[in-house]
Coordinates of C-alpha atoms in Angstrom, one line a residue:
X1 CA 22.9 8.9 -6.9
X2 CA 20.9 11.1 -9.3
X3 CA 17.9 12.9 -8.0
X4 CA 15.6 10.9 -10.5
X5 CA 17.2 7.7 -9.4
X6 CA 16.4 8.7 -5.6
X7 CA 12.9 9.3 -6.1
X8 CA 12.4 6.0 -7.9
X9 CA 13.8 4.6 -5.7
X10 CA 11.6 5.7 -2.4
X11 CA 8.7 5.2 -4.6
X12 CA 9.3 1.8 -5.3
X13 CA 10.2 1.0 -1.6
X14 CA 7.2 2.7 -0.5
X15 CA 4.7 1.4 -3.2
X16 CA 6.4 -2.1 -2.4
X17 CA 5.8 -1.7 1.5
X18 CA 2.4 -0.2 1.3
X19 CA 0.7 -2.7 -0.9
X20 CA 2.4 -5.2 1.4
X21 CA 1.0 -4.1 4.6
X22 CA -2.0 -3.4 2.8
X23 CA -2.8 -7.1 1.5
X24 CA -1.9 -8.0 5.3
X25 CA -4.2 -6.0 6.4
X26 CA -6.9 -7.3 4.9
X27 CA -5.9 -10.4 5.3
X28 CA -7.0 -9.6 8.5
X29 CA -10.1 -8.5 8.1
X30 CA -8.7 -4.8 8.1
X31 CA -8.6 -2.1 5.8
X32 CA -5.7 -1.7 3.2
X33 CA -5.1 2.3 5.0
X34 CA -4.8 0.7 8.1
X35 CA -1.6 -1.0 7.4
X36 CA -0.7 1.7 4.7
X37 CA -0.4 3.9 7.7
X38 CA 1.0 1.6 10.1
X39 CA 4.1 1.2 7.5
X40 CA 4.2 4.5 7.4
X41 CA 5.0 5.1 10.7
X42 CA 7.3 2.5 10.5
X43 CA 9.8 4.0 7.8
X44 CA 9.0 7.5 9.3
X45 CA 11.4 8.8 12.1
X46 CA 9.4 6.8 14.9
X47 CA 12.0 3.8 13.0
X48 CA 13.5 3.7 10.1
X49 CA 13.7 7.3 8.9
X50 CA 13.7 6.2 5.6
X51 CA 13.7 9.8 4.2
X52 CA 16.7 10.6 6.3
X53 CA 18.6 8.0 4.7
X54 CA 22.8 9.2 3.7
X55 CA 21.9 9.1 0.0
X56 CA 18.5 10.9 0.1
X57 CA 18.6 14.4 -0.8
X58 CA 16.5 16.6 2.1
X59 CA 14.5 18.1 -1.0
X60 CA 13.5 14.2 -1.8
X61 CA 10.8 14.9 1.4
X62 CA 8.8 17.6 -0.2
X63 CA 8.7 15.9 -3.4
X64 CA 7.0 12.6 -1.6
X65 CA 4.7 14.9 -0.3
X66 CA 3.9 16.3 -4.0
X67 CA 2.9 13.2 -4.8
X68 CA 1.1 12.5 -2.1
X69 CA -1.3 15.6 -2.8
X70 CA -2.0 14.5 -5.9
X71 CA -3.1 11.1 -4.2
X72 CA -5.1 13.8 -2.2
X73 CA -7.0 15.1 -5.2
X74 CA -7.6 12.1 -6.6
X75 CA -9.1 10.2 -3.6
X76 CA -11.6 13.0 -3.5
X77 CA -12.5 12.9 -7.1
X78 CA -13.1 9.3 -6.7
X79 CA -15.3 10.0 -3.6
X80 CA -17.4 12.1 -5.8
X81 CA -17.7 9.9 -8.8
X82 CA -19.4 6.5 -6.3
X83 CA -21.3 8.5 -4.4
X84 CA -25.0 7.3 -5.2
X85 CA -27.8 9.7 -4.3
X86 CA -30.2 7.0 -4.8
X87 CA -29.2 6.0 -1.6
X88 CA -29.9 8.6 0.1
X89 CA -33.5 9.3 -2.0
X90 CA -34.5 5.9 -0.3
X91 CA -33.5 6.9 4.0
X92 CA -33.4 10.9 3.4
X93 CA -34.9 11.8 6.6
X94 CA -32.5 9.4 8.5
X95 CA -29.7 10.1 6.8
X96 CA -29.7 13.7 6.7
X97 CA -30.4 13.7 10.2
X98 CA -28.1 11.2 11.1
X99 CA -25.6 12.6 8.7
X100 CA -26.3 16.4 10.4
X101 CA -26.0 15.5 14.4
X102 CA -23.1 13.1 13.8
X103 CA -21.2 15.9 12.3
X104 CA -22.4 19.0 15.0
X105 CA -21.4 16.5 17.6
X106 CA -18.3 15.5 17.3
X107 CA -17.0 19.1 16.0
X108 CA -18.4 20.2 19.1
X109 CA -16.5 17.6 21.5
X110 CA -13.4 18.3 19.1
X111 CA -13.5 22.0 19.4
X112 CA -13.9 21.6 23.2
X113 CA -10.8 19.0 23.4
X114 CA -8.8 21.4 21.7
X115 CA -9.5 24.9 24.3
X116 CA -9.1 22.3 27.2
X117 CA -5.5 21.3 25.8
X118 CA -5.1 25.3 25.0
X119 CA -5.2 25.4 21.2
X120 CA -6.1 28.7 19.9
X121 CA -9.9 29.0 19.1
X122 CA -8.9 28.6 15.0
X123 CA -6.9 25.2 15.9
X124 CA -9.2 24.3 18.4
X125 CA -12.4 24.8 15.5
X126 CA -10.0 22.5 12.9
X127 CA -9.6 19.4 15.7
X128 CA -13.4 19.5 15.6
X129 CA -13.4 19.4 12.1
X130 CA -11.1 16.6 11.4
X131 CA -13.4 14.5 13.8
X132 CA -16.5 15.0 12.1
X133 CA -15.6 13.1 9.3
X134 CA -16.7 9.7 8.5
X135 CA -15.0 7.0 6.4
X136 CA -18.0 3.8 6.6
X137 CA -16.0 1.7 4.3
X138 CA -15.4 -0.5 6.8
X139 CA -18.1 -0.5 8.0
X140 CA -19.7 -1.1 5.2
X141 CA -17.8 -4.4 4.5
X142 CA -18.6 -5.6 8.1
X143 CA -22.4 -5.1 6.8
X144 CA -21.6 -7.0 3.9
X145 CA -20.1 -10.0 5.6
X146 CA -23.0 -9.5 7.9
X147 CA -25.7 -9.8 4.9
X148 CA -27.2 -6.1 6.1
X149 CA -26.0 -3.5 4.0
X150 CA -29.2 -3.4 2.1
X151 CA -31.0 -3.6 5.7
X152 CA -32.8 -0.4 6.6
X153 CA -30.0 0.5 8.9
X154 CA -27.4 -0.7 6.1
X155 CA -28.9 1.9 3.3
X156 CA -29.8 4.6 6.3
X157 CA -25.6 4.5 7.3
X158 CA -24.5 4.9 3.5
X159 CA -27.0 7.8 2.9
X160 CA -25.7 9.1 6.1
X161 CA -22.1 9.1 5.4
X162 CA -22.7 11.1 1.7
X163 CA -24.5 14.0 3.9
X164 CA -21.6 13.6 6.0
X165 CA -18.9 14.0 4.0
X166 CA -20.5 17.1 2.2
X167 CA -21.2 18.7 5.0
X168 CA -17.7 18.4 6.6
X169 CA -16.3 19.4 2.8
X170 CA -18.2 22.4 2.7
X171 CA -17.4 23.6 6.3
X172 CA -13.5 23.6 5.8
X173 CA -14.5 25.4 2.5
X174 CA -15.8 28.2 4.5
X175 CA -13.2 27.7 7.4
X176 CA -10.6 28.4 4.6
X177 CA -12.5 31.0 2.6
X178 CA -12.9 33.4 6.4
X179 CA -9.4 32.6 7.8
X180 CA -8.0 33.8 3.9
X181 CA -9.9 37.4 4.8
X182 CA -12.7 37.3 6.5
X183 CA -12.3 40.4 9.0
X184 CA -15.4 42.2 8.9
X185 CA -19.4 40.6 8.3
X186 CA -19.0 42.3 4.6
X187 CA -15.7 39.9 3.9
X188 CA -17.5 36.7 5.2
X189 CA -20.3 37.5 3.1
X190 CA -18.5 38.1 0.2
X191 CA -16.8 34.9 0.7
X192 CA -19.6 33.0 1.4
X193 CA -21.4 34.9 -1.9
X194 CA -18.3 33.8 -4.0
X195 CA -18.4 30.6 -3.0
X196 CA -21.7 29.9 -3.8
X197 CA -21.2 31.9 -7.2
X198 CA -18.3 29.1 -7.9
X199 CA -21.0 26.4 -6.7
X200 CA -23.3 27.0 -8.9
X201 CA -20.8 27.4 -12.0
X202 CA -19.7 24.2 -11.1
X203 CA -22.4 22.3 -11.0
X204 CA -24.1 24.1 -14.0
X205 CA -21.3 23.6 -15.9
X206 CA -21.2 19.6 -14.5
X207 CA -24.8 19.6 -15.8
X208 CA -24.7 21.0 -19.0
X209 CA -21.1 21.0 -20.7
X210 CA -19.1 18.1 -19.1
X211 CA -21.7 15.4 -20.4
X212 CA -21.1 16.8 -24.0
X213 CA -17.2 17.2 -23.5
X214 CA -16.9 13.3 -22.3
X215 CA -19.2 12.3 -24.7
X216 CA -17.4 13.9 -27.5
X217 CA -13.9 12.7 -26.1
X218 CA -14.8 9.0 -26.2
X219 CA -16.1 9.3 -29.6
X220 CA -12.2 10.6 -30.6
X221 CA -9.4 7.5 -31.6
X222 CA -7.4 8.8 -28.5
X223 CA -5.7 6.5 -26.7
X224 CA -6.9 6.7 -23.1
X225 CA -8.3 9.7 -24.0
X226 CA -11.2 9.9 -20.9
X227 CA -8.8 9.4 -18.7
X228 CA -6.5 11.6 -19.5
X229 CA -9.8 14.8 -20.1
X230 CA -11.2 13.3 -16.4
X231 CA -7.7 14.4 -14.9
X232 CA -7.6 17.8 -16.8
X233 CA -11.6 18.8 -15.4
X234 CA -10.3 17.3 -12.0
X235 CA -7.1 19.4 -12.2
X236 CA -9.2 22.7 -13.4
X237 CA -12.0 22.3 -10.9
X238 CA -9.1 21.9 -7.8
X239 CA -7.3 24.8 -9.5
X240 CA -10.8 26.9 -10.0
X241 CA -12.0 26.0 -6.3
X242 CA -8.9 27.6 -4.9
X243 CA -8.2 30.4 -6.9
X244 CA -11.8 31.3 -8.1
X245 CA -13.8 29.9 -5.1
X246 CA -11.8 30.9 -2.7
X247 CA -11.7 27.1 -1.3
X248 CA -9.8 23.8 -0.9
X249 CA -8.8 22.5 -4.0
X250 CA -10.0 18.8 -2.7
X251 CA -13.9 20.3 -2.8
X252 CA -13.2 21.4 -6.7
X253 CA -11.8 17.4 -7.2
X254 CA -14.8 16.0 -5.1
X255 CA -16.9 18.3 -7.2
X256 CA -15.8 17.3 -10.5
X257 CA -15.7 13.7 -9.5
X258 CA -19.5 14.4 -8.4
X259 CA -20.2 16.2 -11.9
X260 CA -18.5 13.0 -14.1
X261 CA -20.7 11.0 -12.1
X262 CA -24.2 11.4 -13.8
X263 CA -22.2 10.9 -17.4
X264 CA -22.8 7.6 -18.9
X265 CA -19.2 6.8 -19.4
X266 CA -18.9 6.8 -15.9
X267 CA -17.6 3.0 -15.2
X268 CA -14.3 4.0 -17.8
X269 CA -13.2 6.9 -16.3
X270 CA -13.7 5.4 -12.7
X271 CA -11.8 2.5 -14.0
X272 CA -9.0 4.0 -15.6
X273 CA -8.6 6.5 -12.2
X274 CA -8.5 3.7 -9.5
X275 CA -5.6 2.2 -11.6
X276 CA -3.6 5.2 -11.4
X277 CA -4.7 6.5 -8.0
X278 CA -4.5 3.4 -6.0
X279 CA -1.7 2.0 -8.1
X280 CA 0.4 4.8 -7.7
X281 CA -0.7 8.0 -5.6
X282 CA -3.2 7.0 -3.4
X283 CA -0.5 4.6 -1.1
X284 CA 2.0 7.6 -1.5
X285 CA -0.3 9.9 0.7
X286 CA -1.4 7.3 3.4
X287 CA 2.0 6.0 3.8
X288 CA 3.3 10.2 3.6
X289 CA 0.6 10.6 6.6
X290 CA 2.6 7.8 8.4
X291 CA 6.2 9.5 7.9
X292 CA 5.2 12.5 9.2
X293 CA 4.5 11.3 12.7
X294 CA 7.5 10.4 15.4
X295 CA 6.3 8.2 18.3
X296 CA 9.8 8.8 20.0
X297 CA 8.4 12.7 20.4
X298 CA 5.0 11.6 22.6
X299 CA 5.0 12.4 26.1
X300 CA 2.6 12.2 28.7
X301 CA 0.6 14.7 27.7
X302 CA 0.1 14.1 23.6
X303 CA -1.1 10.6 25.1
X304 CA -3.7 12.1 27.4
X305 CA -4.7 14.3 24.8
X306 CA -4.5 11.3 22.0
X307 CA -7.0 9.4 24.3
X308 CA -9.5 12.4 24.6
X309 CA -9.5 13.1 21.2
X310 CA -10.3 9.2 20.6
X311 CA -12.6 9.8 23.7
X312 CA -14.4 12.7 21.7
X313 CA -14.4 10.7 18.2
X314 CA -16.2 7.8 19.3
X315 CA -19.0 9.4 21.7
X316 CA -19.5 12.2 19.5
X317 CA -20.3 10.4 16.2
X318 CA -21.6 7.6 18.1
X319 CA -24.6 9.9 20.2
X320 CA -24.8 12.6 17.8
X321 CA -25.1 9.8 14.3
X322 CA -27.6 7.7 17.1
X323 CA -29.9 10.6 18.3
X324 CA -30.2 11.6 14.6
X325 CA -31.2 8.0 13.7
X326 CA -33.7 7.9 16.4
X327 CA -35.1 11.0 15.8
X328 CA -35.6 9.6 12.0
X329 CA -37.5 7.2 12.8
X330 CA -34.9 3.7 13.4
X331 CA -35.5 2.2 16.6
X332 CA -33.3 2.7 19.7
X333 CA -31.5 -0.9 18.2
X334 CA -30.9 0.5 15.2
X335 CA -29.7 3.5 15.6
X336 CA -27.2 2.5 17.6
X337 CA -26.5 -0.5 14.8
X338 CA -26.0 3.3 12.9
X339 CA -24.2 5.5 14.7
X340 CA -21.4 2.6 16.0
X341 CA -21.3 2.1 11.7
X342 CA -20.5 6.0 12.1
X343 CA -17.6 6.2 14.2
X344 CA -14.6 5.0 11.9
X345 CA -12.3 7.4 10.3
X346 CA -10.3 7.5 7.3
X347 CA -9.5 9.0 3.8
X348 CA -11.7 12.2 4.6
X349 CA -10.5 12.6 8.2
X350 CA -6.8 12.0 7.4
X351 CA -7.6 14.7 4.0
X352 CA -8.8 17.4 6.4
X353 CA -6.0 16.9 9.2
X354 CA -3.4 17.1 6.3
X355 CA -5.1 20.6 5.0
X356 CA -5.0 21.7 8.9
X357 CA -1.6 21.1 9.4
X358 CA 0.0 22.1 6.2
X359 CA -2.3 25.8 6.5
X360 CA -0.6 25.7 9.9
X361 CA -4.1 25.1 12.0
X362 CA -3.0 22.1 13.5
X363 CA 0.6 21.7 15.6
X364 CA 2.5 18.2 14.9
X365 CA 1.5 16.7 18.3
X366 CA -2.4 16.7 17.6
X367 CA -2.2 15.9 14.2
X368 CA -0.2 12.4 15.4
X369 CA -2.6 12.3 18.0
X370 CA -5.5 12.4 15.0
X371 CA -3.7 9.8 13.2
X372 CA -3.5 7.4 16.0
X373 CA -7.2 8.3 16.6
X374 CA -8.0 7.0 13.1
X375 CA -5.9 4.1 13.6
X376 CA -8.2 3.2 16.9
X377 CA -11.5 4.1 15.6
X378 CA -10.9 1.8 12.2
X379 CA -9.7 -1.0 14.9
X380 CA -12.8 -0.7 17.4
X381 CA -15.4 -0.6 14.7
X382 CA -15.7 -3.6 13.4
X383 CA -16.2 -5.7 16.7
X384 CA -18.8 -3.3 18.2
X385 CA -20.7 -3.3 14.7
X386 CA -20.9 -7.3 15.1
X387 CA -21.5 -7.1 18.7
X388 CA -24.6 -5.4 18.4
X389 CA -25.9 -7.1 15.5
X390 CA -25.3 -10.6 16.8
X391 CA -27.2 -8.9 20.3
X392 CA -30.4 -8.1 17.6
X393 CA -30.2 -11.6 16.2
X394 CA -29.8 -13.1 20.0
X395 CA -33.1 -11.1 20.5
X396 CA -35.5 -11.9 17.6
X397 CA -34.4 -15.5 18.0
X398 CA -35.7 -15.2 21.3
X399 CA -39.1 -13.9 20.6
X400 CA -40.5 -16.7 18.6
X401 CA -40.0 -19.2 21.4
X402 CA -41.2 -16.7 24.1
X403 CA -44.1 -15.9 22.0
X404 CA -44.5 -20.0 22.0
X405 CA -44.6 -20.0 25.4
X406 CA -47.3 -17.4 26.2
X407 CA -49.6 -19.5 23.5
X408 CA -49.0 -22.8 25.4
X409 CA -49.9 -21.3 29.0
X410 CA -53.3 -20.1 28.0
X411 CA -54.3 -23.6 26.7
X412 CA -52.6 -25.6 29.9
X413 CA -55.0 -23.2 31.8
X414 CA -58.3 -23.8 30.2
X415 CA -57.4 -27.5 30.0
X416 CA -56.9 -27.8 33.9
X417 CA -60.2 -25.6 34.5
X418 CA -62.1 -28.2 32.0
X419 CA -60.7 -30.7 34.1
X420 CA -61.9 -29.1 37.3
X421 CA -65.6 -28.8 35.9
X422 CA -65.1 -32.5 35.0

């Protein structure tokens, strides 16, 4: 079979099983990545081996996984392009608190997993990374179904989350920038100085020239012509970040996706870029995540270290997101409404862990044992989220009667006492 033939046809078979397991999913009540990377794991070498196959060339596995960083890119440009900063304007204090701790936490916890298990400090510092990540979109639709999003605690977890994922983006930035050549204080201060140099380009640049360029393009009889100039500032920011900034080309794509944001024309280009990145490359990447891990290769010790690294996921984005709540302002209720909202993972989570182990920070046993720890924390969220809001409705419902109550006894008393004068 010719080479072009091959990869149609394990893009077709994994398109086809991915938005399959992905409509069961949420059939479910689950998100699509949830059963995008539970197929993948299924046609990976844990079963099927579907890249293994007699008629699959071995080169066939490094060009899925091309594909699959593009559905890298474009995942973070579309992270950049709904983030909504009026969110945040409205819960700042809470957010960026809660958005702070529940990061410092769990990279913490992470980092600590990783010397106990005997990582080197540099893998150890990447596990606590890839836990400090957030993905609230399904959190966010519990909320919905729950008629709280636009609660205090609802707007207070978005705003969190957009902290979140900035902060965590701009931390493997400087992870990457130091390990590239940071030896001496004089490197990691150039680094950091050239990375705020490409920063501030950026965004100046995102400020003052990209509103004119997209506004100039849709003005032009081009056919799909925003789309196509989105994908070539999404493709020159990635390629500037790493070359120019000295970072990960997903913070150039986040950036740019942030900087075509604010333009007017925004609604086109994000609709013309979920077509093709969740019609074509997005499933590609989650389901690419999935063939990479081999269940047949865990042992006793990848499990204990899968269920401390879950251990460490939930506790550590779940006190630190809390204690930042409380300290906000949100009362003890609702800030552990928000920090439970905290503790699912996803795109950004899997994004990082994929960086880590294809830089060579993170061995193949803990980046299956992150996976399965996404897998667990996207499970456990929702039930704990409607736990402890049905627990706040059992408790105001309560109040009003007991309230009731201590009116009634007061009356009943002076009544009997008239009677007594009587």
């Amino acid at each position: 079979m010719a080479a072009f033939l091959q990869l149609a046809f394990l893009v077709s078979v994994i398109l086809f099983c991915a938005k399959t397991a992905g409509y069961i999913s949420v059939r479910l009540g689950q998100p699509s990545v949830l059963g995008e990377l539970l197929v993948g794991i299924l046609l990976g070498p844990s079963v099927i081996n579907l890249l293994e196959l007699p008629f699959i060339q071995h080169s066939m596995s490094e060009t899925i996984t091309e594909f699959a960083e593009l559905g890298v890119l474009l995942l973070m440009f579309i992270a950049g392009l709904e983030l909504h900063f009026s969110e945040m304007r409205r819960n700042v204090r809470v957010a960026s608190l809660a958005g702070f701790w529940g990061v410092v936490f769990p990279v913490l916890m992470g980092w600590g997993a990783g010397v106990l298990f005997g990582l080197e400090s540099n893998s150890a510092l990447f596990l606590g990374l890839t836990l400090g990540a957030t993905s609230v979109s399904i959190s966010a639709q519990t909320l919905i179904e729950l008629k709280v999003l636009r609660s205090r605690v609802g707007l207070s977890l978005l705003g969190a989350a957009v902290f979140d994922d900035i902060l965590i983006i701009l931390l493997l930035s400087v992870f990457l920038g130091i390990q590239g050549g940071g030896e001496t204080s004089a490197d990691i201060l150039a680094i950091l100085f050239r990375m705020a140099l490409f920063l501030v380009f950026s965004v100046l640049l995102g400020v003052w020239g990209l509103p004119w360029l997209i506004r100039q393009t849709s003005k032009l009889p081009i056919s799909q012509g925003l789309l196509t100039m989105s994908l070539i500032v999404m493709f020159t920011y990635g390629i500037a970040a790493e070359f120019l900034g000295g970072m990960a080309a997903i913070t150039g794509a986040f950036l740019a996706g942030l900087m075509l944001g604010r333009c007017p024309e925004k609604e086109q280009i994000e609709s013309g870029v979920h077509a093709l990145a969740y019609g074509l490359f997005v499933p590609v990447f989650f389901v690419n995540i999935g063939l990479s891990i081999n269940l047949q290769e865990f042992h006793v010790g990848i499990l204990l270290l899968t269920l401390v690294i879950i251990f460490a996921a939930v506790s550590g984005k779940w006190l630190g997101a809390g204690l930042g709540a409380r300290w906000g302002g949100l009362s003890k209720e609702e800030a552990l409404q928000l920090g439970a909202g905290m503790i699912s993972r996803g795109e950004v989570g899997l994004i990082v862990a994929d960086v880590g182990i294809r830089q060579g920070f993170l061995p193949p046993e803990e980046f299956s044992a992150i996976v399965v720890m996404v897998l667990a924390t996207t499970l456990m969220t929702p039930p704990i989220l409607r736990y402890l809001f049905a627990q706040e409705k059992h408790e105001e419902e309560k109040k009003p009667l007991e309230a009731r109550q201590v009116k009634v006894q007061p009356e009943a008393s002076n009544r009997s006492e008239s009677e007594e004068e009587a």
